[in-house]
mmCIF file of C-alpha atoms and ligand atoms in Angstrom:
data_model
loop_
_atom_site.group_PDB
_atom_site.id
_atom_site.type_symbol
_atom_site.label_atom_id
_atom_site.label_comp_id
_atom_site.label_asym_id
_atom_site.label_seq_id
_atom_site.Cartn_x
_atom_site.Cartn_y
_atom_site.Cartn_z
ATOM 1 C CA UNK A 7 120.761 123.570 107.750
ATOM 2 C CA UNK A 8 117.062 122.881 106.988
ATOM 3 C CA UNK A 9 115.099 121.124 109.259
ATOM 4 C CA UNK A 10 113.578 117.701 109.071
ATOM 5 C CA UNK A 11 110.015 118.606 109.405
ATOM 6 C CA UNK A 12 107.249 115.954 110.739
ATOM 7 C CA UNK A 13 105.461 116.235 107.451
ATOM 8 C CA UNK A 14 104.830 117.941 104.739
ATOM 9 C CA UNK A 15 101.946 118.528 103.245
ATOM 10 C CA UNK A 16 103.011 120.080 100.056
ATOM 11 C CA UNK A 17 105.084 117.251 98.946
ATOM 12 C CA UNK A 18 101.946 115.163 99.189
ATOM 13 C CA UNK A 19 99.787 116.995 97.295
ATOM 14 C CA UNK A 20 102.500 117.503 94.635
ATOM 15 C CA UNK A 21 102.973 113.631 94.790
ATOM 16 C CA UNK A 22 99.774 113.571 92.827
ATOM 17 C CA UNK A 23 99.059 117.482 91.928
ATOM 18 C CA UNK A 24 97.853 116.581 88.203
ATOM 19 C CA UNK A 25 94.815 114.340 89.642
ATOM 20 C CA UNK A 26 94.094 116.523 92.414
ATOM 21 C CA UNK A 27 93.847 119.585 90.427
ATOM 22 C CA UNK A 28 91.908 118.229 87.641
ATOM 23 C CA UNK A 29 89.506 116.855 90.401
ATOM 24 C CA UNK A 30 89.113 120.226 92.250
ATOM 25 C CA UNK A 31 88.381 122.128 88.899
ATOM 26 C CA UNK A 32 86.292 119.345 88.092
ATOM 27 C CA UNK A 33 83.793 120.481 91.459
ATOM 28 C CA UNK A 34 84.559 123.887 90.390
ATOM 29 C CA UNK A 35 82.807 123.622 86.801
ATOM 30 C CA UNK A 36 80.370 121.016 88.038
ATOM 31 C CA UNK A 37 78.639 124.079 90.391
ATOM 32 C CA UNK A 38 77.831 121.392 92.713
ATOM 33 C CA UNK A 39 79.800 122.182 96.052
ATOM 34 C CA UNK A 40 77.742 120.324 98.849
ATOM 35 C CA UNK A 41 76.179 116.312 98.969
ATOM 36 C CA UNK A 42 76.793 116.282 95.094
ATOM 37 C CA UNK A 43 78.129 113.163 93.083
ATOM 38 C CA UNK A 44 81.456 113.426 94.321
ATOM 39 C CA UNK A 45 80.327 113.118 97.631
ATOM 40 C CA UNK A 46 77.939 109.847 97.335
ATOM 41 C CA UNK A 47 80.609 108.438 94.748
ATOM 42 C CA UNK A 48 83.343 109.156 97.918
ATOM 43 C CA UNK A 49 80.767 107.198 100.668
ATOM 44 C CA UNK A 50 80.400 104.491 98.362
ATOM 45 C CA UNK A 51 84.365 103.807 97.444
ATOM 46 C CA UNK A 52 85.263 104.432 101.327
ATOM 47 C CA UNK A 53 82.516 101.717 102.357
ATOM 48 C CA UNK A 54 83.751 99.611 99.890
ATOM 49 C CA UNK A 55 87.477 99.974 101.409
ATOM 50 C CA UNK A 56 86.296 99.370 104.925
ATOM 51 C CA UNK A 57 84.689 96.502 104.030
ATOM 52 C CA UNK A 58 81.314 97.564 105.732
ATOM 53 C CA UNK A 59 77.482 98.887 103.931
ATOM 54 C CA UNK A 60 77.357 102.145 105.008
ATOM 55 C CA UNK A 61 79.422 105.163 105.154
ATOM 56 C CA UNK A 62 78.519 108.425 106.328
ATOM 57 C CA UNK A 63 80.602 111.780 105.486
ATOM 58 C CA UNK A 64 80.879 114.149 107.877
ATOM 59 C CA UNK A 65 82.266 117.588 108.649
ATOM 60 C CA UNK A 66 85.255 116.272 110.682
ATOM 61 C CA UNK A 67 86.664 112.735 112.543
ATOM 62 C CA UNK A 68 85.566 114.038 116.102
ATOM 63 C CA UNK A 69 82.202 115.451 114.614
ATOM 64 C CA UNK A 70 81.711 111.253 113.712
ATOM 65 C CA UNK A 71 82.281 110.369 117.191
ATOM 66 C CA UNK A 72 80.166 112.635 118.433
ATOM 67 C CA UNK A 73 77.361 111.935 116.410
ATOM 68 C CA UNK A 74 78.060 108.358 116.602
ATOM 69 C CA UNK A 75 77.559 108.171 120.576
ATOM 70 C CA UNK A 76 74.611 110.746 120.163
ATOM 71 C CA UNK A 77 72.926 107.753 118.116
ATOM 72 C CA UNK A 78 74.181 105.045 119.919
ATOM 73 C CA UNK A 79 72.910 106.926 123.331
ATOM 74 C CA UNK A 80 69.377 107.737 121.697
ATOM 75 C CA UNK A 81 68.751 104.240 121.666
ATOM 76 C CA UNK A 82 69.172 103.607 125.268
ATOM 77 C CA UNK A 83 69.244 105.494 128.758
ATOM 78 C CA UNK A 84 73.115 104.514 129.331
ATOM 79 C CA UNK A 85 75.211 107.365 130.037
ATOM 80 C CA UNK A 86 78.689 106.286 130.320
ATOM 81 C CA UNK A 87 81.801 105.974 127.270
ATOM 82 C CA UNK A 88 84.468 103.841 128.541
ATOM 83 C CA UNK A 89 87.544 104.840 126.128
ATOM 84 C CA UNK A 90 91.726 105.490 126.727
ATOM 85 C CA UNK A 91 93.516 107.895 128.235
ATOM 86 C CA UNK A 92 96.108 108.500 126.118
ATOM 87 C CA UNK A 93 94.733 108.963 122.384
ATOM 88 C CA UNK A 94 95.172 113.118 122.226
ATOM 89 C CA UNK A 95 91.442 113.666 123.905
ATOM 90 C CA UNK A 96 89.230 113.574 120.713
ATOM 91 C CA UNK A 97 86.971 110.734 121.817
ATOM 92 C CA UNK A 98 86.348 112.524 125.577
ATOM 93 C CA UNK A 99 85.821 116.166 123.552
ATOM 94 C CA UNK A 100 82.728 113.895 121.535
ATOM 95 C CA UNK A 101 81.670 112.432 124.340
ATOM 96 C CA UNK A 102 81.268 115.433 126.345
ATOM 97 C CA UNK A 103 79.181 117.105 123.391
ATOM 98 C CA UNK A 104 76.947 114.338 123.293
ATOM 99 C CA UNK A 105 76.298 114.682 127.206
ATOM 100 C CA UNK A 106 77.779 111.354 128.063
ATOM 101 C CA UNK A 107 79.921 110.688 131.021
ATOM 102 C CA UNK A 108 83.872 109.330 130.538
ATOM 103 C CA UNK A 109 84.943 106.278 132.353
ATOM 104 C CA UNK A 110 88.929 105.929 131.388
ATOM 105 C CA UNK A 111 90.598 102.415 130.879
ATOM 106 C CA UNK A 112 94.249 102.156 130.897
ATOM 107 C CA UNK A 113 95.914 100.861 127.698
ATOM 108 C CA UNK A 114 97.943 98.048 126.995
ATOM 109 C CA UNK A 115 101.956 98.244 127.029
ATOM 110 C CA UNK A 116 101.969 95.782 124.023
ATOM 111 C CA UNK A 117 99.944 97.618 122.109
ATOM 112 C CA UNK A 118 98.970 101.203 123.750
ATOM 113 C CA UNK A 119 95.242 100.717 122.785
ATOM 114 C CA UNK A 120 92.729 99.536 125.250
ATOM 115 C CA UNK A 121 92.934 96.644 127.153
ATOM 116 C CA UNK A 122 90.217 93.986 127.374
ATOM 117 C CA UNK A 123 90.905 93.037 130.632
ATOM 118 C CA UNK A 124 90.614 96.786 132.188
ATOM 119 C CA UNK A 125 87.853 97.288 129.941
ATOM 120 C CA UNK A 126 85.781 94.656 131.028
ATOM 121 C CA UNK A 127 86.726 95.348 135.002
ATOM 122 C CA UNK A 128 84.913 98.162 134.154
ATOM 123 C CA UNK A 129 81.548 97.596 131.889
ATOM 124 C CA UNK A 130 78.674 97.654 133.889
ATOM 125 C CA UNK A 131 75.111 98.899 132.914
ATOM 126 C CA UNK A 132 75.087 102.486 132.226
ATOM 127 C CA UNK A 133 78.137 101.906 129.245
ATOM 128 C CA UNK A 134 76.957 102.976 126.030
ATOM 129 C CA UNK A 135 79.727 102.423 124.159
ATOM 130 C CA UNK A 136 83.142 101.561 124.357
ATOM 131 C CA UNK A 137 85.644 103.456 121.861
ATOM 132 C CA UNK A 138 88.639 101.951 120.882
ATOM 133 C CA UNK A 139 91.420 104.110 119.614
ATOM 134 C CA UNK A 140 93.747 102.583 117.091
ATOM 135 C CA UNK A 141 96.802 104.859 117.780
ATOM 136 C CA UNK A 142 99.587 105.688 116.183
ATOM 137 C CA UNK A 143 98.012 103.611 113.278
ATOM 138 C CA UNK A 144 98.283 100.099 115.242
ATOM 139 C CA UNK A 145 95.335 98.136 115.336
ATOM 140 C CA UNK A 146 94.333 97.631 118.952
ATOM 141 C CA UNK A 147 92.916 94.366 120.148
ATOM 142 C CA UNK A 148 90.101 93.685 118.049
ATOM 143 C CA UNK A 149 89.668 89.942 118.500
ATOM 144 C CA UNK A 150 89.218 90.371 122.141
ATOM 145 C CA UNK A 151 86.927 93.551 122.792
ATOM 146 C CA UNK A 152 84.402 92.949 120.462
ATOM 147 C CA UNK A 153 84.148 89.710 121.840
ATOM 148 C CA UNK A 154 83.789 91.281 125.258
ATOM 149 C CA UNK A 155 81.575 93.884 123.724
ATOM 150 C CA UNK A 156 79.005 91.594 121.907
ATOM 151 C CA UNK A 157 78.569 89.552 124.964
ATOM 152 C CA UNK A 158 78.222 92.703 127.076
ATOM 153 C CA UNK A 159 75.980 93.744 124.944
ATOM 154 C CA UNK A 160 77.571 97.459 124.633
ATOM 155 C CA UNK A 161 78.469 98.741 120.816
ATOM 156 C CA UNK A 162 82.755 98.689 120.445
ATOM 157 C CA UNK A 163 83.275 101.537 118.370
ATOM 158 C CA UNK A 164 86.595 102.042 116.798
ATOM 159 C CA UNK A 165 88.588 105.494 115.869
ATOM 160 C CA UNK A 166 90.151 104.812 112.928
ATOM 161 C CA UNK A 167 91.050 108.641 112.432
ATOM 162 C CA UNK A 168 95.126 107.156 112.683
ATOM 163 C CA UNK A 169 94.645 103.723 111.262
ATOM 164 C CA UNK A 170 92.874 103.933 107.731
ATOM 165 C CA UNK A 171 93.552 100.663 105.940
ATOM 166 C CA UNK A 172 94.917 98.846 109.008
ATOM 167 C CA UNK A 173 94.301 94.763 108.355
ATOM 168 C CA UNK A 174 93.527 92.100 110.385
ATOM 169 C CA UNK A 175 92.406 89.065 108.557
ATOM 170 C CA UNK A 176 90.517 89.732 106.022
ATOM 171 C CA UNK A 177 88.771 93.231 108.035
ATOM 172 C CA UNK A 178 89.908 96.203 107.862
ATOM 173 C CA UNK A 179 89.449 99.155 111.125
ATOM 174 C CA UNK A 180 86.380 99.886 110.687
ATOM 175 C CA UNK A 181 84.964 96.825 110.016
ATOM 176 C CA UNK A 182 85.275 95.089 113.814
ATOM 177 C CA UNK A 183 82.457 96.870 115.571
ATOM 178 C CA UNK A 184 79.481 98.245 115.702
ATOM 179 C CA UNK A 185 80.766 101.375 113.949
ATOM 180 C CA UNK A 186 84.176 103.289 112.999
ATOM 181 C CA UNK A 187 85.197 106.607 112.316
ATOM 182 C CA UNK A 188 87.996 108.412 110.805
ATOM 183 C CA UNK A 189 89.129 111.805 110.028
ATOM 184 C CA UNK A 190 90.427 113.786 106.538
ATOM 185 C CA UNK A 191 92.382 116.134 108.590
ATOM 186 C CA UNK A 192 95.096 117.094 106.271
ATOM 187 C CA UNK A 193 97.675 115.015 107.795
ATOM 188 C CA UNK A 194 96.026 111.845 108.226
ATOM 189 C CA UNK A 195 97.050 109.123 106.485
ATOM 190 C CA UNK A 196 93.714 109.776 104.341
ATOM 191 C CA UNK A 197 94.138 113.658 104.404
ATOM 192 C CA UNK A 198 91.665 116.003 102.764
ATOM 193 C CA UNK A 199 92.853 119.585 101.956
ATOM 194 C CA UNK A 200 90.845 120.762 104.978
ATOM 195 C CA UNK A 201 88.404 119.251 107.048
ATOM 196 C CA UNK A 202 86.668 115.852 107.033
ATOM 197 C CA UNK A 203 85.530 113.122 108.240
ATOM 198 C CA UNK A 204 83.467 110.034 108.161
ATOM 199 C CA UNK A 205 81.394 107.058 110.094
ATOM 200 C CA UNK A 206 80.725 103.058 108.666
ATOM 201 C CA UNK A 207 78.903 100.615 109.987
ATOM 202 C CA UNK A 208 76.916 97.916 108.650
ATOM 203 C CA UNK A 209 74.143 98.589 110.961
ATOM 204 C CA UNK A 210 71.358 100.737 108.712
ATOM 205 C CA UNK A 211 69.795 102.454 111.196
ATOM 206 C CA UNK A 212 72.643 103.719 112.979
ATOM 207 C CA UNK A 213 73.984 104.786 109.462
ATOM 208 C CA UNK A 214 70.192 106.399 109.146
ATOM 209 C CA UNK A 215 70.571 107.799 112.421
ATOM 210 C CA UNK A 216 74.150 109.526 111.776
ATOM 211 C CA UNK A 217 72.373 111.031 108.052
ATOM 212 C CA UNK A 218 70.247 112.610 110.522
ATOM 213 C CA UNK A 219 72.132 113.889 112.898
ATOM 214 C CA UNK A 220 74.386 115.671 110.546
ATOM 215 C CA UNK A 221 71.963 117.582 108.563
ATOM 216 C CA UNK A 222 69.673 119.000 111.737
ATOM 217 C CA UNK A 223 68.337 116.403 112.261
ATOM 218 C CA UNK A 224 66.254 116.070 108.913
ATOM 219 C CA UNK A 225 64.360 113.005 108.327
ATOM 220 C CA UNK A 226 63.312 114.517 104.809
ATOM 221 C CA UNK A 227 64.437 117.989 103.436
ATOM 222 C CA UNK A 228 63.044 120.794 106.113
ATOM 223 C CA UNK A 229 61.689 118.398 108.645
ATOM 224 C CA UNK A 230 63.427 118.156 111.524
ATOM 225 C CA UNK A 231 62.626 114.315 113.257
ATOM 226 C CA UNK A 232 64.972 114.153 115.703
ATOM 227 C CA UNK A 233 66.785 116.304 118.227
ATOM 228 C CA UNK A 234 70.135 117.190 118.545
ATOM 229 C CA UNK A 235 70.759 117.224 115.367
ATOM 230 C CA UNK A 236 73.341 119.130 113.546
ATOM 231 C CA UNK A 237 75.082 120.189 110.514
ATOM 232 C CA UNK A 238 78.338 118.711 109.822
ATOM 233 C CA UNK A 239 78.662 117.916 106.318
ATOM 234 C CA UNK A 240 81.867 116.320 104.148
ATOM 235 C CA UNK A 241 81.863 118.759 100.486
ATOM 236 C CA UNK A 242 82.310 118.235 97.274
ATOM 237 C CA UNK A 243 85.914 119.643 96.393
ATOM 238 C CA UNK A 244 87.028 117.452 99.634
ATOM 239 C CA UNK A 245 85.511 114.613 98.847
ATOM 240 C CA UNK A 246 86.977 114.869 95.042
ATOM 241 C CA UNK A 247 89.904 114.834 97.097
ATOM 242 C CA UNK A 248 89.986 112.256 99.136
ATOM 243 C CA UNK A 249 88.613 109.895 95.895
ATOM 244 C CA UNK A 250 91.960 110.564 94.338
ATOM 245 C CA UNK A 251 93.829 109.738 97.308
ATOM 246 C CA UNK A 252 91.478 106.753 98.719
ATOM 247 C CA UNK A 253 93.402 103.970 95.957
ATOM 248 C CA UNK A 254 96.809 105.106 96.822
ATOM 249 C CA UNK A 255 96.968 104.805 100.652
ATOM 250 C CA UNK A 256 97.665 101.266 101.087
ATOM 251 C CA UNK A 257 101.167 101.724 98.788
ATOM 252 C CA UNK A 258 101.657 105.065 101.297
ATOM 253 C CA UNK A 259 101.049 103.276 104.510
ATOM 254 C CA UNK A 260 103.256 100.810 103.198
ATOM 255 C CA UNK A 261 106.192 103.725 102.742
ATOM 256 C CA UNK A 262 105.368 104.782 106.159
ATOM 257 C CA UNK A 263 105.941 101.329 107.517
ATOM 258 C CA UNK A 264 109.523 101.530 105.244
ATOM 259 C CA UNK A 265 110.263 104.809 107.374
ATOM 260 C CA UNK A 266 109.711 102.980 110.604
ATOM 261 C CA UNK A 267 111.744 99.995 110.036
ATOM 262 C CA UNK A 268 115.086 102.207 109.232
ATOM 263 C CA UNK A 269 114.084 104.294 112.418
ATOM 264 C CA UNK A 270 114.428 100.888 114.543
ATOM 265 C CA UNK A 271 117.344 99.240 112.492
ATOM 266 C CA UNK A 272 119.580 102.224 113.368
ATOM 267 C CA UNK A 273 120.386 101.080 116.477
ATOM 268 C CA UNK A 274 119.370 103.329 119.576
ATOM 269 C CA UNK A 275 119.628 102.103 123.008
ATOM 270 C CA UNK A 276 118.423 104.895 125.554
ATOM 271 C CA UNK A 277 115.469 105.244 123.238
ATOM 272 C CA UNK A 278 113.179 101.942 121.756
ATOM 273 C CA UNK A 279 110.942 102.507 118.601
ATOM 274 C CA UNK A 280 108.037 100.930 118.414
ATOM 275 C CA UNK A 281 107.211 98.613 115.584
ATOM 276 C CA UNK A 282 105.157 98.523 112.209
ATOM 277 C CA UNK A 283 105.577 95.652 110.822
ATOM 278 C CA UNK A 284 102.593 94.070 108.892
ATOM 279 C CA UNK A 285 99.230 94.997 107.635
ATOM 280 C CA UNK A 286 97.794 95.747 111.031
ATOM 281 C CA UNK A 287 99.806 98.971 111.359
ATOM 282 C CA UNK A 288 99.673 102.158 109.041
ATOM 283 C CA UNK A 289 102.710 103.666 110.713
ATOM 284 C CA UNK A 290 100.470 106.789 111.265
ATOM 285 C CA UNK A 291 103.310 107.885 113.376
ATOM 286 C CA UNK A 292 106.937 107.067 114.299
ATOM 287 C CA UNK A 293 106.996 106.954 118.230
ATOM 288 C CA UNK A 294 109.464 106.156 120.010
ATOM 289 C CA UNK A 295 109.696 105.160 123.716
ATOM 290 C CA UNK A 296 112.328 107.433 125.481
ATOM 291 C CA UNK A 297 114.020 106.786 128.389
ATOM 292 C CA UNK A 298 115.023 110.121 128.949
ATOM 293 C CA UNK A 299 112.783 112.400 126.656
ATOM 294 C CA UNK A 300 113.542 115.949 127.263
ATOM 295 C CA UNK A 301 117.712 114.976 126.100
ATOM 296 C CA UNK A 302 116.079 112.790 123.210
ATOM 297 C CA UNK A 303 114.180 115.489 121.927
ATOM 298 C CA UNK A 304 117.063 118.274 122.676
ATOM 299 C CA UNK A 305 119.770 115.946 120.692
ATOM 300 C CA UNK A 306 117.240 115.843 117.733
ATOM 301 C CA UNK A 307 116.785 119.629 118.016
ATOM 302 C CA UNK A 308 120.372 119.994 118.046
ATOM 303 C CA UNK A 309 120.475 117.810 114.149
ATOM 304 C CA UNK A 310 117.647 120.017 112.819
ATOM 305 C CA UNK A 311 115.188 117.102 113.399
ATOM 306 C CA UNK A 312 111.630 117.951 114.395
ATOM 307 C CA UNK A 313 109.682 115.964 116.918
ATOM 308 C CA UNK A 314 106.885 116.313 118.837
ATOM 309 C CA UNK A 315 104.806 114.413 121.673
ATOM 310 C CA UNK A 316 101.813 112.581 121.045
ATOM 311 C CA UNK A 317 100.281 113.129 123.678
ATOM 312 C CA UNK A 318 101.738 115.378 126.733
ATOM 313 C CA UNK A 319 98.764 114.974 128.880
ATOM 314 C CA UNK A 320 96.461 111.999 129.484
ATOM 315 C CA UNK A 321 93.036 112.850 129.314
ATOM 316 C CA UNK A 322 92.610 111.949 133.094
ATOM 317 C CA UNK A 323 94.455 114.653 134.003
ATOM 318 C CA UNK A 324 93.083 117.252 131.597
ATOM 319 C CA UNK A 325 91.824 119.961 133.083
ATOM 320 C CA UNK A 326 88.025 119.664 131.094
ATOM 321 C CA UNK A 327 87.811 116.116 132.261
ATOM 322 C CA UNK A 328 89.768 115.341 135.407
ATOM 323 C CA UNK A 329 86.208 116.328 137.354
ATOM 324 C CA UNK A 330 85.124 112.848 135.913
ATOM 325 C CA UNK A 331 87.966 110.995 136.543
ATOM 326 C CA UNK A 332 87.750 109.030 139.939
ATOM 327 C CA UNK A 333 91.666 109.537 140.784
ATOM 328 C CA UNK A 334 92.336 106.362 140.016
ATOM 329 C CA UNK A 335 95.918 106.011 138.028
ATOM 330 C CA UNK A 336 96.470 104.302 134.442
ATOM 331 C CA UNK A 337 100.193 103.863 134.846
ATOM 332 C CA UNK A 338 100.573 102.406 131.345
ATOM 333 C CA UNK A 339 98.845 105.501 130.005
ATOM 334 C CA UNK A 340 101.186 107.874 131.950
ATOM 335 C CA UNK A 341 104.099 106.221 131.182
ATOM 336 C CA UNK A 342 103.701 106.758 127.466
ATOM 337 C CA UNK A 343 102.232 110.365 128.182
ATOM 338 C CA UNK A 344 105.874 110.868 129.812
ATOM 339 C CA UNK A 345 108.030 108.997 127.760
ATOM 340 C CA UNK A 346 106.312 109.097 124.048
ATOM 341 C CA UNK A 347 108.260 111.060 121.305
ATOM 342 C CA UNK A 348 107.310 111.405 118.053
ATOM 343 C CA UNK A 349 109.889 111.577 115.014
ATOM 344 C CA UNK A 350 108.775 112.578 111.567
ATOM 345 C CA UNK A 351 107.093 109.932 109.174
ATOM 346 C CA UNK A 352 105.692 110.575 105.603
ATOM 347 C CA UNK A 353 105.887 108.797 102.446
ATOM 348 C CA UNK A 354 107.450 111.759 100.522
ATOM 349 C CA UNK A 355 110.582 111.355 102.972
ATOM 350 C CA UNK A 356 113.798 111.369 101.280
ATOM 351 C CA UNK A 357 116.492 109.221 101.671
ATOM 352 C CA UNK A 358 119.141 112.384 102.881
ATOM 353 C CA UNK A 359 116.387 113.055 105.750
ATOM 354 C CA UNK A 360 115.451 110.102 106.761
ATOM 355 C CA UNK A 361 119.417 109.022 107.179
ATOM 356 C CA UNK A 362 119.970 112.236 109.030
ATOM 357 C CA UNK A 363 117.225 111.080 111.662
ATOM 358 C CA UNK A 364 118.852 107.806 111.738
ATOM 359 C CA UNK A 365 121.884 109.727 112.338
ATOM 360 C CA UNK A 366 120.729 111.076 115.215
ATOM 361 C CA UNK A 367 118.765 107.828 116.786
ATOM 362 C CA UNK A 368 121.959 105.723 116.524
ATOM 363 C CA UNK A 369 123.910 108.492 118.872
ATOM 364 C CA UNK A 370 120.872 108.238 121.437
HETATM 365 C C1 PLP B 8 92.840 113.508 114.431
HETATM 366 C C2 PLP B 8 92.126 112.584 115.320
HETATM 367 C C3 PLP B 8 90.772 112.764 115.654
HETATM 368 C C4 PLP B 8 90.021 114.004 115.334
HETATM 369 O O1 PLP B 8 89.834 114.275 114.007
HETATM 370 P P1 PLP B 8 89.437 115.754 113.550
HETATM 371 O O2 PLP B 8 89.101 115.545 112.107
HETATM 372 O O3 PLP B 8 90.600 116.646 113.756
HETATM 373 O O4 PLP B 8 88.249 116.169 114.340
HETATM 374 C C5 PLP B 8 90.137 111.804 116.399
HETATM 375 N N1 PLP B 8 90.800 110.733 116.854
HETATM 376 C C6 PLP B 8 92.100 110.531 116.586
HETATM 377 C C7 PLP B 8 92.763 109.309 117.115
HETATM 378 C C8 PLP B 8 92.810 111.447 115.819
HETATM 379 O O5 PLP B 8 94.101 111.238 115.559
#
């Protein structure tokens, strides 16, 4: 019996093979493989998407937080990144490599993004920034934190690496603070076929400030104007890439919503899977709530269904970071580190696999 994997990757790239190998060969011929056309055509049409003036490609999603808090911190002496717990560690890794301190807010249970309230118990004057993680592909609560943010006075940046395209109005993530960023890892809902990333804002110096930063911290070619710079550049043959795939992830998110909705109708009880319905959620993943996880996952298992646990450990309680952590608990953020499972969800999903997972959920 095959398995139901959590993705695959080839099916998406044969979903539109004819574009995306005429687009590669295309970077091939040109002889142009770094910053070339395809690259300021890709910043442009992602910008454009967003809804926001600048965007900046980078070398990978976490490389754009970390040079996104390296900019935002070189503009003041604050030291401190308020973000979640329980969004797989990327924004603490940045934060860390910028030489900023981590101050961890517990999430919401509505929503499992940060919440305003226990964000704003703890702003004070050494925050920098406060990172808002849209996870699983849900759009967190932008309404409130930027409004706590502007009148704080701190920069709300949002990590859009799970949530490309996610709506709210007439915004999309991105487009709600001071600055987003997002990641081409290949299975995003924006994948590359490698590495990538990016950072918008509509703020030009910040955008100015992240071109620096991820070219060594060039002002103009070979001289270097400011420090802790970098090179973390976004090339040609993925940004070729990602233009082909840019116009046809609303229509996918839209499948991955689709994939979600038959997970919920089929009618578990021990475990509860959370919704994606409307524009503000990408269905990134499929996550269910377990109440016991370990038989959830075994039962699955059993029916040749893959899942996996986004994420086991709450940065808290990671061993790089728990020195920072002042031992205070985030019991929504355990919870879901304990009781989060994650069931496979891609457009390419057949209709045999996805009623054998449904199969399975209406036993549990
Ligand atoms: C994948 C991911 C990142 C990191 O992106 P990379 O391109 O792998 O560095 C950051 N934040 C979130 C929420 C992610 O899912």
């Amino acid at each position: 019996m095959s398995t139901v994997p959590m993705n695959d990757l080839r099916r998406a790239f044969d979903a539109d093979g004819d574009a995306l190998r005429a687009a590669t060969l295309e970077v091939l011929d040109g002889g142009w493989y770094v910053h070339g056309p395809q690259h300021a055509a890709f910043e442009q049409e992602l910008a454009a998407f967003v809804g926001v003036e600048h965007a900046v490609g980078v070398a990978s999603g976490t490389d754009g937080l970390e040079l996104v808090l390296t900019a935002l911190a070189a503009r003041c002496r604050r030291r401190t990144v308020i973000t979640a717990a329980n969004a797989g560690g990327y924004t603490s890794v940045a934060a860390c490599q910028s030489g900023l301190n981590l101050r961890f807010a517990d999430v919401s249970p509505d929503t499992l993004c940060l919440d305003a309230g226990e964000v704003e118990r703890l702003l004070d004057d050494d925050v920098v920034a406060v990172v808002l993680t849209h996870i699983y592909g849900r759009l967190g609560d932008v309404d409130s934190l930027a409004k706590l943010c502007a009148e704080a006075g701190v920069p709300l940046v949002e990590d859009c690496a799970q949530a490309v395209g996610a709506a709210h109005g007439k915004r999309r993530a991105g487009a709600f603070g001071a600055a987003g960023t997002f990641s081409f890892y290949p299975t995003k809902n924006l994948g590359a076929l490698g590495d990538g990333g990016a950072v918008v804002t509509d703020d030009h110096e910040l955008a100015d400030s992240v071109r620096r930063l991820r070219q060594y911290g060039w002002s103009s070619k070979y001289k270097i104007g400011v420090p802790d710079g970098r090179n973390s550049r976004l090339d040609e043959l993925q940004a070729a890439v990602l233009r082909v795939r840019l116009p046809r992830v609303t229509e996918r998110n839209a499948r991955r919503r689709d994939v979600i909705a038959r997970y919920r109708a089929a009618g578990a009880r021990s475990v509860q899977v959370l919704a994606a319905e409307g524009e503000h959620h990408v269905g990134h993943l499929a996550v269910a709530i377990c109440r016991d996880r370990e038989a959830a996952q075994t039962a699955l298992a059993a029916a040749g269904v893959a899942s996996e646990v986004h994420y086991p450990v709450p940065d808290h309680w990671q061993p790089a970071f728990v020195a920072q952590h002042d031992g205070r608990s985030l019991p929504v953020s355990e919870d879901a580190a304990n009781r989060a499972l994650s069931l496979p969800c891609f457009p390419e999903m057949t209709e045999h696999e996805l009623d054998r997972v449904c199969a399975v959920l209406s036993t549990l």
